[in-house]
Every structure is written in structure tokens, then in C-alpha cells.
Tab-separated table of C-alpha atoms in Angstrom:
chain	number	residue	atom	x	y	z
A	118	MET	CA	22.454	-1.535	13.586
A	119	ALA	CA	21.982	-0.105	10.099
A	120	GLN	CA	22.907	3.584	9.702
A	121	PHE	CA	20.986	5.965	7.422
A	122	ASP	CA	20.931	9.688	6.817
A	123	VAL	CA	17.170	9.814	7.397
A	124	ILE	CA	14.575	7.342	8.650
A	125	ILE	CA	11.017	8.130	7.519
A	126	VAL	CA	8.227	6.502	9.519
A	127	GLY	CA	5.182	6.293	7.248
A	128	ALA	CA	5.078	5.609	3.507
A	129	ARG	CA	1.931	7.466	2.480
A	130	VAL	CA	1.907	10.774	0.596
A	131	ALA	CA	4.047	12.801	3.024
A	132	GLY	CA	6.631	10.111	3.719
A	133	ALA	CA	6.855	8.878	0.136
A	134	SER	CA	7.236	12.421	-1.232
A	135	LEU	CA	10.064	13.150	1.197
A	136	ALA	CA	11.738	9.860	0.283
A	137	ILE	CA	11.604	10.779	-3.407
A	138	ARG	CA	13.164	14.198	-2.860
A	139	LEU	CA	15.880	12.840	-0.588
A	140	GLY	CA	16.520	10.047	-3.073
A	141	GLN	CA	16.952	12.653	-5.798
A	142	MET	CA	19.557	14.295	-3.548
A	143	GLY	CA	21.415	11.020	-3.040
A	144	LYS	CA	20.597	10.707	0.670
A	145	HIS	CA	20.564	7.251	2.286
A	146	VAL	CA	16.961	6.853	3.401
A	147	LEU	CA	15.010	4.117	5.159
A	148	VAL	CA	11.207	4.211	4.884
A	149	LEU	CA	9.197	2.148	7.377
A	150	ASP	CA	5.468	1.431	7.376
A	151	LYS	CA	3.409	-0.973	9.452
A	152	ALA	CA	1.087	-1.588	6.477
A	153	SER	CA	1.730	-3.637	3.366
A	154	PHE	CA	1.337	-1.946	-0.020
A	155	PRO	CA	-0.810	-1.456	-1.982
A	156	SER	CA	-3.370	-0.647	0.714
A	157	ASP	CA	-6.036	1.995	1.162
A	158	THR	CA	-6.390	4.798	3.690
A	159	LEU	CA	-9.214	7.212	4.510
A	160	SER	CA	-8.932	10.156	2.125
A	161	THR	CA	-10.888	12.347	-0.269
A	162	HIS	CA	-8.014	12.042	-2.750
A	163	GLN	CA	-7.916	15.561	-4.170
A	164	LEU	CA	-4.526	16.650	-5.533
A	165	SER	CA	-5.037	20.289	-6.489
A	166	HIS	CA	-1.443	21.258	-7.265
A	167	ILE	CA	-0.585	18.750	-9.960
A	168	GLN	CA	2.695	20.551	-10.637
A	169	TYR	CA	3.915	18.556	-7.637
A	170	LEU	CA	3.761	15.496	-9.898
A	171	ASP	CA	6.500	17.044	-12.033
A	172	VAL	CA	8.667	17.865	-9.014
A	173	LEU	CA	8.338	14.271	-7.811
A	174	GLY	CA	8.873	12.842	-11.284
A	175	VAL	CA	5.619	10.867	-11.369
A	176	ARG	CA	3.395	12.798	-13.788
A	177	GLU	CA	3.753	10.243	-16.571
A	178	SER	CA	2.947	7.379	-14.194
A	179	VAL	CA	-0.133	9.203	-12.874
A	180	GLU	CA	-1.318	10.005	-16.400
A	181	GLN	CA	-1.174	6.295	-17.211
A	182	LEU	CA	-3.805	5.712	-14.513
A	183	GLY	CA	-6.397	7.256	-16.847
A	184	LEU	CA	-7.577	9.889	-14.376
A	185	ARG	CA	-9.721	12.715	-15.704
A	186	GLU	CA	-8.071	16.128	-15.385
A	187	ILE	CA	-10.531	18.444	-13.663
A	188	ASN	CA	-10.682	22.152	-14.433
A	189	ARG	CA	-14.153	23.059	-13.206
A	190	MET	CA	-15.977	23.341	-9.878
A	191	ARG	CA	-19.697	23.518	-9.139
A	192	THR	CA	-21.282	24.495	-5.801
A	193	TYR	CA	-24.919	23.718	-5.013
A	194	ILE	CA	-27.049	25.356	-2.347
A	195	GLY	CA	-30.464	23.744	-2.324
A	196	ARG	CA	-31.669	23.508	-5.931
A	197	ASN	CA	-29.409	26.247	-7.306
A	198	PHE	CA	-25.749	26.212	-8.210
A	199	THR	CA	-22.820	28.215	-9.496
A	200	ASP	CA	-20.300	26.733	-11.896
A	201	GLY	CA	-16.921	27.967	-13.057
A	202	GLU	CA	-13.300	27.244	-13.826
A	203	ARG	CA	-10.995	26.224	-11.001
A	204	GLY	CA	-7.891	28.255	-10.346
A	205	THR	CA	-5.771	25.136	-10.875
A	206	SER	CA	-6.270	21.708	-12.393
A	207	THR	CA	-6.752	18.686	-10.164
A	208	VAL	CA	-6.806	14.910	-10.439
A	209	ILE	CA	-8.391	12.435	-8.019
A	210	PRO	CA	-6.264	9.290	-7.592
A	211	GLY	CA	-7.300	6.393	-5.382
A	212	ARG	CA	-4.914	6.276	-2.467
A	213	ALA	CA	-4.047	2.573	-2.678
A	214	VAL	CA	-2.727	3.122	-6.200
A	215	PHE	CA	-1.249	6.598	-5.702
A	216	ASP	CA	0.648	5.823	-2.500
A	217	SER	CA	2.166	2.704	-4.066
A	218	LEU	CA	3.094	4.658	-7.177
A	219	LEU	CA	4.967	7.210	-5.069
A	220	MET	CA	6.864	4.525	-3.166
A	221	GLU	CA	7.774	2.757	-6.404
A	222	LYS	CA	9.339	6.021	-7.535
A	223	ALA	CA	11.133	6.446	-4.202
A	224	VAL	CA	12.774	3.009	-4.298
A	225	SER	CA	13.871	3.583	-7.886
A	226	TYR	CA	16.695	5.571	-6.248
A	227	GLU	CA	19.352	3.136	-5.092
A	228	THR	CA	19.873	5.008	-1.811
A	229	VAL	CA	16.240	4.525	-0.687
A	230	THR	CA	15.213	1.369	1.206
A	231	PHE	CA	11.599	0.442	2.016
A	232	ARG	CA	10.528	-1.927	4.787
A	233	GLN	CA	6.822	-2.828	4.723
A	234	GLY	CA	5.104	-4.446	7.674
A	235	ALA	CA	7.596	-2.842	10.066
A	236	GLN	CA	5.959	-1.088	13.009
A	237	VAL	CA	7.942	1.404	15.066
A	238	ARG	CA	7.708	0.521	18.763
A	239	ARG	CA	9.837	3.277	20.208
A	240	LEU	CA	12.497	5.871	19.479
A	241	LEU	CA	16.156	5.299	20.357
A	242	TYR	CA	18.062	8.025	22.187
A	243	GLU	CA	21.545	9.137	23.065
A	244	GLY	CA	20.934	11.512	25.922
A	245	LYS	CA	18.020	13.698	24.790
A	246	THR	CA	18.719	13.286	21.065
A	247	VAL	CA	16.771	10.815	18.926
A	248	THR	CA	19.192	8.535	17.086
A	249	GLY	CA	16.949	5.854	15.600
A	250	VAL	CA	13.970	3.545	16.013
A	251	GLU	CA	13.136	0.071	17.251
A	252	THR	CA	10.767	-1.855	14.976
A	253	VAL	CA	8.804	-5.084	15.178
A	254	ASP	CA	7.735	-7.090	12.141
A	255	LYS	CA	4.657	-9.275	11.745
A	256	LYS	CA	6.565	-12.289	13.095
A	257	GLY	CA	7.524	-10.420	16.251
A	258	ASN	CA	11.169	-9.887	15.299
A	259	LEU	CA	12.754	-6.719	16.729
A	260	THR	CA	15.197	-4.621	14.697
A	261	ASP	CA	16.966	-1.357	15.532
A	262	TYR	CA	17.859	1.246	12.900
A	263	GLN	CA	19.914	4.406	13.375
A	264	ALA	CA	19.897	7.681	11.469
A	265	GLY	CA	20.925	11.300	11.727
A	266	LEU	CA	17.240	12.305	11.587
A	267	VAL	CA	13.988	10.435	12.248
A	268	VAL	CA	10.948	11.892	10.464
A	269	GLY	CA	7.435	11.004	11.577
A	270	ALA	CA	5.058	10.874	8.616
A	271	ASP	CA	2.890	8.353	10.428
A	272	GLY	CA	-0.449	10.129	10.624
A	273	ARG	CA	-2.543	11.844	13.265
A	274	ASN	CA	-1.852	9.151	15.857
A	275	SER	CA	1.876	9.400	15.202
A	276	THR	CA	4.126	7.104	17.220
A	277	VAL	CA	7.057	9.423	16.546
A	278	ALA	CA	5.119	12.435	17.862
A	279	ARG	CA	4.013	10.562	20.964
A	280	GLU	CA	7.463	9.139	21.719
A	281	ALA	CA	9.159	12.495	21.128
A	282	GLY	CA	6.618	14.376	23.244
A	283	ALA	CA	5.679	16.770	20.436
A	284	ARG	CA	3.459	19.532	21.799
A	285	MET	CA	0.031	19.917	20.204
A	286	TYR	CA	-1.514	23.389	19.850
A	287	ASP	CA	-4.491	25.185	18.269
A	288	TYR	CA	-6.421	21.960	18.842
A	289	GLU	CA	-10.086	21.720	17.885
A	290	PRO	CA	-12.006	18.437	18.149
A	291	ALA	CA	-13.556	16.700	15.177
A	292	GLU	CA	-16.711	18.480	14.033
A	293	ARG	CA	-18.193	16.225	11.360
A	294	PRO	CA	-18.289	12.497	10.598
A	295	VAL	CA	-17.139	11.665	7.068
A	296	PHE	CA	-18.283	8.810	4.788
A	297	TYR	CA	-17.317	8.066	1.199
A	298	GLY	CA	-17.469	5.387	-1.476
A	299	TYR	CA	-16.450	4.721	-5.072
A	300	TYR	CA	-19.269	4.456	-7.600
A	301	GLU	CA	-19.214	3.158	-11.153
A	302	GLY	CA	-21.672	4.159	-13.854
A	303	MET	CA	-22.957	7.435	-12.387
A	304	THR	CA	-24.156	9.954	-14.976
A	305	ALA	CA	-21.374	12.523	-15.382
A	306	LEU	CA	-21.523	16.228	-16.168
A	307	PRO	CA	-20.341	17.216	-19.681
A	308	ASP	CA	-16.955	18.336	-18.306
A	309	PRO	CA	-15.125	16.693	-15.377
A	310	THR	CA	-16.143	18.828	-12.392
A	311	VAL	CA	-15.614	18.747	-8.640
A	312	GLU	CA	-19.104	19.170	-7.167
A	313	ILE	CA	-19.865	20.484	-3.671
A	314	PHE	CA	-23.383	20.255	-2.190
A	315	LEU	CA	-24.259	22.432	0.819
A	316	ASP	CA	-27.569	21.029	1.993
A	317	GLU	CA	-29.323	20.969	5.390
A	318	GLY	CA	-26.056	21.489	7.214
A	319	ARG	CA	-24.380	18.577	5.422
A	320	ILE	CA	-21.650	18.742	2.782
A	321	GLY	CA	-21.691	16.407	-0.211
A	322	PHE	CA	-18.835	15.878	-2.668
A	323	VAL	CA	-18.432	14.359	-6.125
A	324	PHE	CA	-14.831	13.748	-7.234
A	325	PRO	CA	-14.384	12.384	-10.801
A	326	MET	CA	-11.667	9.719	-11.007
A	327	GLN	CA	-11.131	7.431	-14.010
A	328	GLU	CA	-13.726	7.547	-16.787
A	329	GLY	CA	-16.937	6.109	-15.359
A	330	VAL	CA	-15.721	6.080	-11.732
A	331	ASP	CA	-16.425	8.762	-9.123
A	332	CYS	CA	-15.628	9.170	-5.442
A	333	LEU	CA	-18.726	10.358	-3.565
A	334	GLY	CA	-18.364	11.800	-0.079
A	335	LEU	CA	-20.595	13.129	2.696
A	336	GLU	CA	-19.868	15.125	5.811
A	337	ILE	CA	-22.839	14.716	8.132
A	338	HIS	CA	-24.043	15.883	11.539
A	339	SER	CA	-22.355	14.203	14.494
A	340	SER	CA	-25.775	13.037	15.710
A	341	GLU	CA	-26.141	10.956	12.526
A	342	PHE	CA	-22.934	8.936	12.882
A	343	LYS	CA	-24.344	5.910	14.727
A	344	LYS	CA	-27.182	5.546	12.225
A	345	PHE	CA	-24.754	5.743	9.287
A	346	ALA	CA	-22.310	3.327	10.914
A	347	LYS	CA	-25.023	0.641	11.236
A	348	ASN	CA	-26.121	0.805	7.580
A	349	PRO	CA	-23.501	2.908	5.764
A	350	GLN	CA	-24.479	2.232	2.149
A	351	GLU	CA	-28.228	2.548	2.719
A	352	GLU	CA	-27.969	5.768	4.747
A	353	PHE	CA	-25.302	7.247	2.473
A	354	GLU	CA	-27.275	6.693	-0.719
A	355	GLU	CA	-30.536	7.874	0.827
A	356	VAL	CA	-28.984	11.241	1.718
A	357	PHE	CA	-27.067	11.527	-1.557
A	358	ARG	CA	-30.158	10.903	-3.665
A	359	ARG	CA	-31.835	13.899	-2.006
A	360	LEU	CA	-29.116	16.222	-3.280
A	361	TYR	CA	-30.018	18.227	-6.370
A	362	GLY	CA	-30.036	16.058	-9.508
A	363	MET	CA	-28.383	13.074	-7.846
A	364	ASP	CA	-31.385	10.735	-7.723
A	365	GLU	CA	-31.468	10.588	-11.513
A	366	ARG	CA	-27.679	10.546	-11.918
A	367	LEU	CA	-27.258	7.607	-9.528
A	368	LYS	CA	-29.722	5.370	-11.387
A	369	GLY	CA	-27.687	2.480	-12.729
A	370	ALA	CA	-24.645	3.370	-10.605
A	371	THR	CA	-23.069	0.611	-8.525
A	372	LEU	CA	-20.899	0.824	-5.436
A	373	ILE	CA	-17.345	-0.495	-5.779
A	374	GLY	CA	-16.405	-2.094	-2.478
A	375	LYS	CA	-17.909	-0.488	0.624
A	376	VAL	CA	-18.948	2.906	1.940
A	377	VAL	CA	-16.410	3.683	4.670
A	378	GLY	CA	-16.301	6.431	7.264
A	379	THR	CA	-14.914	7.924	10.430
A	380	PRO	CA	-16.487	9.829	13.363
A	381	GLY	CA	-14.431	12.816	12.252
A	382	VAL	CA	-10.948	14.236	11.911
A	383	PRO	CA	-9.348	16.251	14.739
A	384	ASN	CA	-7.819	19.626	13.925
A	385	PHE	CA	-4.399	20.626	15.278
A	386	PHE	CA	-0.806	21.658	14.799
A	387	ARG	CA	2.117	19.880	16.461
A	388	GLU	CA	5.606	21.124	17.116
A	389	PRO	CA	7.341	19.742	14.032
A	390	TYR	CA	10.840	19.115	15.334
A	391	GLY	CA	13.202	18.437	18.214
A	392	ASP	CA	16.678	17.016	18.740
A	393	GLY	CA	17.066	14.382	16.038
A	394	TRP	CA	13.439	14.244	14.898
A	395	ALA	CA	10.860	16.013	12.717
A	396	LEU	CA	7.190	15.661	11.769
A	397	ILE	CA	5.379	16.140	8.443
A	398	GLY	CA	1.939	15.412	6.997
A	399	ASP	CA	-0.956	14.595	9.312
A	400	ALA	CA	1.514	13.793	12.090
A	401	ALA	CA	2.406	17.488	12.122
A	402	HIS	CA	-0.845	19.156	11.082
A	403	SER	CA	-4.370	17.813	10.722
A	404	LYS	CA	-7.608	19.415	9.612
A	405	ASP	CA	-11.051	18.393	8.452
A	406	PRO	CA	-10.954	16.963	4.895
A	407	SER	CA	-13.826	19.118	3.600
A	408	THR	CA	-11.496	21.630	1.930
A	409	GLY	CA	-9.475	18.880	0.233
A	410	LEU	CA	-6.056	20.234	1.205
A	411	GLY	CA	-4.472	17.325	3.071
A	412	MET	CA	-2.493	15.743	0.229
A	413	ASN	CA	-1.254	19.078	-1.067
A	414	ASP	CA	-0.209	20.213	2.406
A	415	ALA	CA	1.615	16.920	2.967
A	416	ILE	CA	3.654	17.189	-0.228
A	417	TRP	CA	4.418	20.860	0.400
A	418	GLN	CA	5.748	20.087	3.883
A	419	SER	CA	7.884	17.264	2.485
A	420	LEU	CA	9.453	19.449	-0.187
A	421	LEU	CA	10.149	22.180	2.362
A	422	LEU	CA	11.743	19.759	4.836
A	423	ALA	CA	13.923	18.241	2.110
A	424	GLU	CA	15.385	21.691	1.393
A	425	VAL	CA	16.030	22.216	5.107
A	426	ILE	CA	17.760	18.833	5.432
A	427	GLN	CA	20.030	19.711	2.515
A	428	ARG	CA	21.027	23.047	4.058
A	429	ILE	CA	21.743	21.406	7.419
A	430	GLU	CA	23.966	18.844	5.714
A	431	GLU	CA	25.826	21.702	4.049
A	432	GLY	CA	26.623	23.157	7.474
A	433	ALA	CA	23.652	25.316	8.469
A	434	SER	CA	22.480	25.268	12.092
A	435	PHE	CA	19.930	22.518	12.802
A	436	ASP	CA	18.063	24.641	15.341
A	437	GLU	CA	17.932	27.743	13.140
A	438	GLU	CA	16.852	25.849	10.040
A	439	MET	CA	14.187	23.841	11.853
A	440	GLU	CA	12.887	26.925	13.644
A	441	GLY	CA	12.529	28.539	10.231
A	442	PHE	CA	10.779	25.408	8.933
A	443	HIS	CA	8.322	25.587	11.843
A	444	LYS	CA	7.596	29.274	11.277
A	445	GLU	CA	7.183	28.962	7.506
A	446	ARG	CA	4.895	25.951	7.889
A	447	ASP	CA	2.563	27.711	10.317
A	448	GLU	CA	2.470	30.944	8.329
A	449	ALA	CA	1.592	29.021	5.176
A	450	LEU	CA	-0.992	26.635	6.632
A	451	LYS	CA	-2.733	28.661	9.365
A	452	PRO	CA	-4.988	30.663	6.985
A	453	SER	CA	-6.403	27.526	5.342
A	454	TYR	CA	-6.722	25.914	8.781
A	455	ASP	CA	-8.875	28.794	10.034
A	456	MET	CA	-10.877	28.782	6.800
A	457	THR	CA	-11.546	25.045	7.141
A	458	LEU	CA	-12.752	25.382	10.727
A	459	ASP	CA	-15.077	28.212	9.754
A	460	TYR	CA	-16.406	26.152	6.841
A	461	ILE	CA	-17.245	23.019	8.826
A	462	ARG	CA	-18.882	24.900	11.693
A	463	THR	CA	-21.752	25.969	9.440
A	464	LEU	CA	-23.927	23.108	10.653
A	465	ARG	CA	-27.342	24.719	10.371
A	466	GLY	CA	-29.570	24.541	7.336
A	467	TRP	CA	-30.084	27.504	5.014
A	468	ARG	CA	-32.777	30.041	5.870
A	469	ASP	CA	-35.401	30.763	3.216
A	470	GLU	CA	-34.079	34.276	2.631
A	471	GLU	CA	-30.543	32.920	2.137
A	472	LEU	CA	-31.735	30.359	-0.397
A	473	GLU	CA	-33.657	33.064	-2.222
A	474	ALA	CA	-30.603	35.332	-2.283
A	475	PHE	CA	-28.462	32.540	-3.742
A	476	ARG	CA	-31.164	31.688	-6.305
A	477	LYS	CA	-31.192	35.293	-7.495
A	478	TRP	CA	-27.404	35.392	-7.638
A	479	ALA	CA	-27.201	32.136	-9.604
A	480	SER	CA	-29.954	33.068	-12.068
A	481	ASN	CA	-29.686	36.837	-12.543
A	482	PRO	CA	-26.813	38.086	-14.737
A	483	LEU	CA	-27.586	41.731	-13.885
A	484	LEU	CA	-27.110	41.009	-10.179
A	485	VAL	CA	-23.811	39.281	-10.907
A	486	LYS	CA	-22.699	42.223	-13.062
A	487	ASN	CA	-23.392	44.678	-10.239
A	488	GLN	CA	-21.803	42.580	-7.504
A	489	VAL	CA	-18.562	41.457	-9.190
A	490	PRO	CA	-16.878	44.889	-8.762
A	491	VAL	CA	-17.603	44.653	-5.026
A	492	LEU	CA	-16.217	41.103	-4.854
A	493	THR	CA	-12.949	42.130	-6.511
A	494	GLU	CA	-12.366	44.500	-3.594
A	495	MET	CA	-13.041	41.678	-1.109
A	496	PHE	CA	-10.665	39.267	-2.887
A	497	PRO	CA	-7.684	41.293	-4.143
A	498	GLN	CA	-5.260	39.791	-6.625
A	499	GLY	CA	-1.733	38.716	-5.692
């Protein structure tokens, strides 16, 4: 059986990012994924903290994709909107390309090995400690691999989490179905802008990608899922064209591929470690994609775990370091988790008086001038 320092199950953003960092440290790493690459995965693609690209050493490769750098955000309520600069820049890469790009960087380190089409069947144990994995390839061949640590980066339905018995907590069921598609030729705003539409209890998104290509997304009511699933493109475009300005902007636009969707994304935390194993990414923490934080959270967890692994190798206590990892993760991610749940639970439409209040805010500079001092007290700096 092959011996590695770390086995990473899952080669998407979380797993690939961890593999890169461990490769930079000279660790012997095996990355396993049941899929073949390049391949797509459900995602809204937003990478808000593009400084992570520098840490991972892939900024130049991402820039060569021709993605538009986005520095503005616009929020619509009914027929009114506010528009302003984002706090940070973002880019919107397609996941099939971005995930492959990350893994190409990972395997550029000679100590990183990647096995595609290798599905983990079960964990291997010595006593109560995880020591490796058993895999099966597409021909049915079984192979065992051993490592000092097995990391599950294998998504919400994580095999590693299930096999290890990782406890789930703060669970909330999926609230909203999500559909999205890539469109070419849509009329763009003058500056690349992430657009959010809050309309009749639904949430619409426009994410600029390469020049002339946009990712359009919709979060809808759960009661609408079956209708959308039967005719996804027709239903999707009908709703999107009712959003402010979109009927005109979608004239001449064509769908690339298909509109795809899911009944919704469950919300939870899992215990992220045990004897010989750890969890990162959606395997460890999942939340509704409406706030666009999944990719950033995944990379952040990977960078944090890489630091912990290094300290353990240098002699620090596994239990103490992993307990600290667990605590720091929850303290960092719980506020945005609660914010996301609050955001998606606003299922009702806007009342007339609320729409009128937003219209006045969006169109009246004197009202803005009087209210900004109050808002600075609500949102302190630092």
C-alpha cells in the first residue's frame, strides 16, 4: 500500500487548494476524485477574495482566462436600485476550468499525485484511528492507500464524513431551489457589475464572466421547483425577463449549454476532525449559495488546515491544534452562516410601503445624506 503524508478526497476548490499549499510545503500528497477533469459542478462561481489567487500561485493563469475583474455591485428592489463599489474585487470563473486550473498547479509540485476516476469506498482503520482509504476505479479495481491524515473535501454528501461518523450540528434544511445558466451576448452594464434582484420573494443574480459571457442565476420558491425542473430554460427565462431591465438586455442573448438546478442546498456545520481525519469545504460546512461565499470559505479553510498540519508535523499536539482549527473555523464562519439564513428566509414579496421607501432612498440624495450618519453607527469600521 502506498504511503503519503496526506490523502485528500475531492479535487475541487477546497481539496485542490489544500493540495497546492501542502505541495508548496513539500508534503507527499495524494488527491483522489471520483470525477474526471475538466468537469463541471453546481456553483455560482464567485471568488470575492482574489488575493487567494496570489497565495495559491495561480493569478497569472486565471488572468489568462480573460475574466472581467468586477469592482461594482448593484441591488434591485422592484424597479429601483442602488449601485456602488464593492469592498473587494471579484472574478467569476467557470468551475470546470477553474477546478482543473487549480489541480494543474497542485500537480506541478513533484510531491503531489492526482488520481482521477478513483472513488473512495471506505476508510481504513487501525483501532479507532483512520490510516487510509480503499478506492475503486471505473473498471472495478480496488486499491488501498495509507496516510498520516485523510482529509475529506468531497462535498456535502461526504463519504469521509459518513465513514468517520462526523457529527452534524446547526442544521437547517434547504430553503430555496437554485437554477443557473451561462448566456452569451447579453447587453452588459458600462462597468462589470455583480447584480442582485430581490423580486417577489425570489433572488436573481447576474455574474459577469469573460467578455460577452454572463452567469445568470435564480433562487425561487420551493413550490416552483417542479415546474422549473420540467422546462428549466423556458421557466428560467420567463422569470428573468420580468426583472427590471432584463427583457431588453436579454434580446439577442443565447444560452450556452443548459439551465441546471437543484432543489436547494442544506445548511450545516460538521465536526471537522477526529483521529486521523479532517474535513474542509462543503464536507465540513454548507450554506445556501445566495451570498456567494462557498468558494472563499473553502479556500480559507484549506489554508488554515495547511498551517495546522505544518505545526503538527513540527511536534505540536494533534488534538490541541485540531481543536483550535475547529474553534477558529466556527468563529469565523458562523456570522456569515447566520446572515445567509436570514437572507434566504425573506420569501415574501415587498409591501407597497417598503417599495416606496426604497424608491425614495434610491432617488433622493437629501434622504441619503441624512441617513448615512445613522448607518455608520449601525456598521462600525474595523
